[in-house]
mmCIF file of C-alpha atoms in Angstrom:
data_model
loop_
_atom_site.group_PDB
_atom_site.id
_atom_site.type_symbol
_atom_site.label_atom_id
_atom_site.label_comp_id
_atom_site.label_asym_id
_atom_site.label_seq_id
_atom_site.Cartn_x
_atom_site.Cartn_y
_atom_site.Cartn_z
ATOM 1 C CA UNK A 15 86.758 54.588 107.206
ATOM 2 C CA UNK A 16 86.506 58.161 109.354
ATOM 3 C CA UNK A 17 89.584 60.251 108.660
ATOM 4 C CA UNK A 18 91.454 62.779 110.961
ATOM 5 C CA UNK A 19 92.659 65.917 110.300
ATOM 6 C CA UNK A 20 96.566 66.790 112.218
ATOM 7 C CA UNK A 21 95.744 67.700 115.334
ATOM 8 C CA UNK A 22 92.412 66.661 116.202
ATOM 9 C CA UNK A 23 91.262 65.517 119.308
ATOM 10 C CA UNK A 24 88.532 65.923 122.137
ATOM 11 C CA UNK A 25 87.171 69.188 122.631
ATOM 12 C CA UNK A 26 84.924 70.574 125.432
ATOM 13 C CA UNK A 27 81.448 71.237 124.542
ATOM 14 C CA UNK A 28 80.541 74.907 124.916
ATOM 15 C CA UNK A 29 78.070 73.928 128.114
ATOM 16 C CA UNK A 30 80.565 72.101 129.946
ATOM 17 C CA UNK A 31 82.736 74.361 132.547
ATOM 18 C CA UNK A 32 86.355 75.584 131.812
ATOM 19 C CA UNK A 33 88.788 73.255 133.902
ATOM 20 C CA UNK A 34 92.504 73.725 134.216
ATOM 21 C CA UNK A 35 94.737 71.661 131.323
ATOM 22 C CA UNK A 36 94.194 67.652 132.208
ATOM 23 C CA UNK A 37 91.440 68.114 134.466
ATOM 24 C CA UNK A 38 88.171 66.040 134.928
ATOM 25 C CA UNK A 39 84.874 66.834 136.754
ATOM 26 C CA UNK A 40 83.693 64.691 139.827
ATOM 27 C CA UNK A 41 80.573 64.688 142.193
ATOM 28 C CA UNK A 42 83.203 62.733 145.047
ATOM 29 C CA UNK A 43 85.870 63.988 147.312
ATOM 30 C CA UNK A 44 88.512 61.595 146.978
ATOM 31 C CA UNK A 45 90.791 60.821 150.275
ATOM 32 C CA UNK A 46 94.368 61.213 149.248
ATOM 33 C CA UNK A 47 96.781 61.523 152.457
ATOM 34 C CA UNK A 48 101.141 61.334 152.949
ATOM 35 C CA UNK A 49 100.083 59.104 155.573
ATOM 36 C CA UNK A 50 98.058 58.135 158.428
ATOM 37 C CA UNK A 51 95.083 60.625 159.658
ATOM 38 C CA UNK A 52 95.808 62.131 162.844
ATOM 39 C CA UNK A 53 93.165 62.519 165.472
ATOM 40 C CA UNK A 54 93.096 66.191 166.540
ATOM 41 C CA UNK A 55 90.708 67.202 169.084
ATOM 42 C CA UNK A 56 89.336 71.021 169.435
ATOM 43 C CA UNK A 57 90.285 71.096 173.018
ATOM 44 C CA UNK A 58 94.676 70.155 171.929
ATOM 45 C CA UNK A 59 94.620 72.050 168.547
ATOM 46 C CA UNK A 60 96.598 74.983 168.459
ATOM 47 C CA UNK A 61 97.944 77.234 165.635
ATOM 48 C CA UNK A 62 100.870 79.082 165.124
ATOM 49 C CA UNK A 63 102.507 81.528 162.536
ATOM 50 C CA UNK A 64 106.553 82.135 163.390
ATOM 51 C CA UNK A 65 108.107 84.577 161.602
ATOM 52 C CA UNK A 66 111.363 84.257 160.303
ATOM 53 C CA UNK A 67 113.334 86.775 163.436
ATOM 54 C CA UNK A 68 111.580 83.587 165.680
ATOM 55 C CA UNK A 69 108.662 85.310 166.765
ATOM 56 C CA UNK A 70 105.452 83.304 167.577
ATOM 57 C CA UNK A 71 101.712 83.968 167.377
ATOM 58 C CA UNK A 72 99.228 81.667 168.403
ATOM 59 C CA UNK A 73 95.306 80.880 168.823
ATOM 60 C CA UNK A 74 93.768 77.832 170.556
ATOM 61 C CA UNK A 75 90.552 76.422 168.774
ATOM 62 C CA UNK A 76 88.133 78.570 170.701
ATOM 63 C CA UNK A 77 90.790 82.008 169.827
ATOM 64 C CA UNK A 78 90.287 81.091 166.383
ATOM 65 C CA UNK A 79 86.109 80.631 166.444
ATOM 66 C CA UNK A 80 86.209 84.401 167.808
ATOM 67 C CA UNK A 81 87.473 85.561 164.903
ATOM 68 C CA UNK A 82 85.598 86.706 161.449
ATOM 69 C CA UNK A 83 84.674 83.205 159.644
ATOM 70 C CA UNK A 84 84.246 83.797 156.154
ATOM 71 C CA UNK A 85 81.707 81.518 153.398
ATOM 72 C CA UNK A 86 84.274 80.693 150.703
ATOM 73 C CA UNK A 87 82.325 78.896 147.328
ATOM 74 C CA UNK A 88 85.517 78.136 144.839
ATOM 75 C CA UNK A 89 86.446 75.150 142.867
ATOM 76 C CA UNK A 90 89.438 72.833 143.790
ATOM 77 C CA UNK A 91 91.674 70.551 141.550
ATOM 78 C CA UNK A 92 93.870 67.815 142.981
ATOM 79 C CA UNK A 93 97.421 67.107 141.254
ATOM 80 C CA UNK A 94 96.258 63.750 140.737
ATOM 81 C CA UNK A 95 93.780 65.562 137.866
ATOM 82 C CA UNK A 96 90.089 65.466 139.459
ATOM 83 C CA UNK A 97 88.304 68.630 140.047
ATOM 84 C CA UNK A 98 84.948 69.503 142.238
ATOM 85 C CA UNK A 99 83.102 72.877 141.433
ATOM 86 C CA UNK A 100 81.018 74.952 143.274
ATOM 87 C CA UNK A 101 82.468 73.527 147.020
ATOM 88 C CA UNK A 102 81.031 75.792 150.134
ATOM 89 C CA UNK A 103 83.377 75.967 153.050
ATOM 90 C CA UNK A 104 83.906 78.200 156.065
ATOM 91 C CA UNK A 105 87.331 79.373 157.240
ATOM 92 C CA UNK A 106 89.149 82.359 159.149
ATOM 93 C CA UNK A 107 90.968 84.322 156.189
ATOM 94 C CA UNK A 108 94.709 84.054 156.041
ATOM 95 C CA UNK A 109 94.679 88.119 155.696
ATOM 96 C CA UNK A 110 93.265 88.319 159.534
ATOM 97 C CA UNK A 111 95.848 86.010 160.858
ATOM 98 C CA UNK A 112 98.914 87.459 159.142
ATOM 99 C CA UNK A 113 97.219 91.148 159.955
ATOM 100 C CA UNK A 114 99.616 92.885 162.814
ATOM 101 C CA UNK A 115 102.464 89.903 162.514
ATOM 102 C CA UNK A 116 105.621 92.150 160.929
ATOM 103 C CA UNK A 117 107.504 89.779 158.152
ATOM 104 C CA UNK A 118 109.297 90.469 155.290
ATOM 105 C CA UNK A 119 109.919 86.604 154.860
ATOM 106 C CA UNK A 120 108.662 86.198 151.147
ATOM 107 C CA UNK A 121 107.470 82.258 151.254
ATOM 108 C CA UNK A 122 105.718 79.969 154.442
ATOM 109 C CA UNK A 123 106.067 76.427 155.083
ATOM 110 C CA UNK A 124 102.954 75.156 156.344
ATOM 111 C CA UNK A 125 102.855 72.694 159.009
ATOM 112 C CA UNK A 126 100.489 69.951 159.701
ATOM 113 C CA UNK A 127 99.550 67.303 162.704
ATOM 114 C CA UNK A 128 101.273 63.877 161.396
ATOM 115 C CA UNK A 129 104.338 65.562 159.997
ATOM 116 C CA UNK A 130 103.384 67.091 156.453
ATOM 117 C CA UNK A 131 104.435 70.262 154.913
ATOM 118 C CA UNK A 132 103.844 72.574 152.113
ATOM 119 C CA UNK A 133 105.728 75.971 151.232
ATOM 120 C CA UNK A 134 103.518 78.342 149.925
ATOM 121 C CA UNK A 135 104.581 81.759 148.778
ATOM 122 C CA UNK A 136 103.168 84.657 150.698
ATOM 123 C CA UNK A 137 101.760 86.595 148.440
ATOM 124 C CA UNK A 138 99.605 83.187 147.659
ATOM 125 C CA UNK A 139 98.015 82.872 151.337
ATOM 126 C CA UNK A 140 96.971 87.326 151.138
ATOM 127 C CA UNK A 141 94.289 88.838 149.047
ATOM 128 C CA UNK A 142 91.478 86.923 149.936
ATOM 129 C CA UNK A 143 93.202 83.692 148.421
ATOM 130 C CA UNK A 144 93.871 81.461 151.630
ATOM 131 C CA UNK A 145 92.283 80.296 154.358
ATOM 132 C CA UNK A 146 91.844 78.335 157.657
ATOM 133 C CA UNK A 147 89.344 75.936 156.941
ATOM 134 C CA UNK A 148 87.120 74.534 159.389
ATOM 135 C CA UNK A 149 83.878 73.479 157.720
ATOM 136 C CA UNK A 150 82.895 71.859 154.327
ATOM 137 C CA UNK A 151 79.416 71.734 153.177
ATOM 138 C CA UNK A 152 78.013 73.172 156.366
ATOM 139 C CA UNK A 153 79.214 70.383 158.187
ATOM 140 C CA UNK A 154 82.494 70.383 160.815
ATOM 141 C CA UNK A 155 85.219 69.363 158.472
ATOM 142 C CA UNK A 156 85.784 65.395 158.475
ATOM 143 C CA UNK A 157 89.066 64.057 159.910
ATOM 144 C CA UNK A 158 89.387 62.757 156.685
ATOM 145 C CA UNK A 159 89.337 66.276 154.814
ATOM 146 C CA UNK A 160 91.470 67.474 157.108
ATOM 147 C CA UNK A 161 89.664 68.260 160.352
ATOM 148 C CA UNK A 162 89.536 69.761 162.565
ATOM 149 C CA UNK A 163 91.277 72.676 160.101
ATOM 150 C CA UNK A 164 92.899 72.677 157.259
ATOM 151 C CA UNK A 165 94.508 75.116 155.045
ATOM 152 C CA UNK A 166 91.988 76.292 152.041
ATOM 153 C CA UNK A 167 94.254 77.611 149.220
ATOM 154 C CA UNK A 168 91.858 76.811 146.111
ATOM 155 C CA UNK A 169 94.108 78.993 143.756
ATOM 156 C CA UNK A 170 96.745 76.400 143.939
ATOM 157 C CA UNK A 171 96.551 72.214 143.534
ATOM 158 C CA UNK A 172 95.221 70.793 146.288
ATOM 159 C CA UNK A 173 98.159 69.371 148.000
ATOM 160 C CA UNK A 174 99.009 73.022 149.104
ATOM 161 C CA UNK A 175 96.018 72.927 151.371
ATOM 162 C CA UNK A 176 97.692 71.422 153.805
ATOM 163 C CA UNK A 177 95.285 68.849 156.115
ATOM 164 C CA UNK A 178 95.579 69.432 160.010
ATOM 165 C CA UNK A 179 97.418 72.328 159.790
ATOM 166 C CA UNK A 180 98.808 73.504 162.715
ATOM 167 C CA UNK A 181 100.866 76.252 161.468
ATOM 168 C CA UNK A 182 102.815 78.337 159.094
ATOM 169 C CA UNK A 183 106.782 79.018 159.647
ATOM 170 C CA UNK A 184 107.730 82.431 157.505
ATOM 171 C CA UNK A 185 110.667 81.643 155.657
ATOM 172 C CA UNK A 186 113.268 83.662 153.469
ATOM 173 C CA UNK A 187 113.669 80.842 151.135
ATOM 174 C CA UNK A 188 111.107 78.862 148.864
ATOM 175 C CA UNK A 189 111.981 75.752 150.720
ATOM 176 C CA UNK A 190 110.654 72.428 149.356
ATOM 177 C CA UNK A 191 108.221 71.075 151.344
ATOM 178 C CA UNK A 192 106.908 67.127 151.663
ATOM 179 C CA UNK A 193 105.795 66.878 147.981
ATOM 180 C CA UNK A 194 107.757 69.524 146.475
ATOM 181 C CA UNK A 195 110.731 67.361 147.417
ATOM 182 C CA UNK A 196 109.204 64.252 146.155
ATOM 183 C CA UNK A 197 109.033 65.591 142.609
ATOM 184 C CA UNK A 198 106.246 68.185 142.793
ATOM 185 C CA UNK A 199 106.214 71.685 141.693
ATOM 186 C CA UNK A 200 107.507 74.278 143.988
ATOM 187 C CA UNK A 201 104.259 76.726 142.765
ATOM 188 C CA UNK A 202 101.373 74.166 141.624
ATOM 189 C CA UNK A 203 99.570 76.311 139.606
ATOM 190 C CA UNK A 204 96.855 74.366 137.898
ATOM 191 C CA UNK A 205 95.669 77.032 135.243
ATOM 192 C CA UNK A 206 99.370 76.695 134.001
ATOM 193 C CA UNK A 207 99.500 72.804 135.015
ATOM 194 C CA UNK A 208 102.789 73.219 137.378
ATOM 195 C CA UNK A 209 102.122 69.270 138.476
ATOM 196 C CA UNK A 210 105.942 68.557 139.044
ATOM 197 C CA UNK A 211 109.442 69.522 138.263
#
């Protein structure tokens, strides 16, 4: 009969890639949604950032195509403990959209078509971190993923890239959003495996 040493138990093997705690690999891209999928077209999609004095910024679909897209390769992790490594998409950086807008709101709330939200600090969405997605894989991003944009915020678990986002509210308070008041962690960093409360 094998015998265990205290505190033994399964170990990565040197080739396999570093994950965040609890994490497992996977080849899909599971569909987890708050609720139905909206149907956004290009030609009614609209995005916004309000700051927190009330003022509003927004770009149609074809304002938002003129503007730098980026390639972004980064790995993503869901709450719900999958990861996918090495994912291509193409987005409009958060740093070009917030560039000119005057806050000193510290946190956003992002908004989405269908009625979900996410607060995000600010200082998550700059630096190169965030994006507005619009393509995954070379292909225009799925209604299912999100499309026809959704916040990219890789950093963070998933559920803070907000699907058919149509816009951040700057906010002087880390308000909860959907999850986050559901149980969820107001940060949801998955290196330190901030899942809930």
């Amino acid at each position: 009969m094998a015998e265990f040493s205290r505190g033994f138990g399964a170990r990565r093997r040197a080739s396999e890639p570093q994950l965040p705690p609890g994490q497992y690999l996977t080849d899909d891209f599971p569909v987890l949604s708050a609720g139905p999928t909206p149907r956004v077209s290009t030609q009614e999609w609209e995005f916004s950032i309000v700051t927190e004095s009330g003022e509003r910024t927004s770009w149609s679909w074809q304002e938002l195509m003129a503007l730098p897209v980026e390639d972004i390769r980064t790995d993503i992790h869901c709450v719900t403990r999958w990861s996918k490594l090495g994912t291509h998409w193409r987005g409009v950086s958060l740093d070009t959209l917030l560039s000119g807008i005057e806050t000193t709101a510290p946190s956003a709330m992002a908004h989405s078509y269908g009625g979900y939200t996410t607060n995000v600090p600010l200082d998550e969405l700059r630096g190169g971190k965030a994006w507005v997605a619009v393509e995954f894989e070379g292909e225009q991003l799925a209604p299912e993923h999100g499309g026809p944009a959704r916040l990219l915020v890789p950093h963070l678990y998933f559920w803070k890239s907000a699907k058919w986002v149509r816009g951040l509210v700057l906010q002087e308070h880390d308000d909860p959003g959907f999850w986050e008041q559901n149980g969820y962690n107001l940060h949801g960093d998955p290196w330190r495996e901030e899942r809930y409360w």
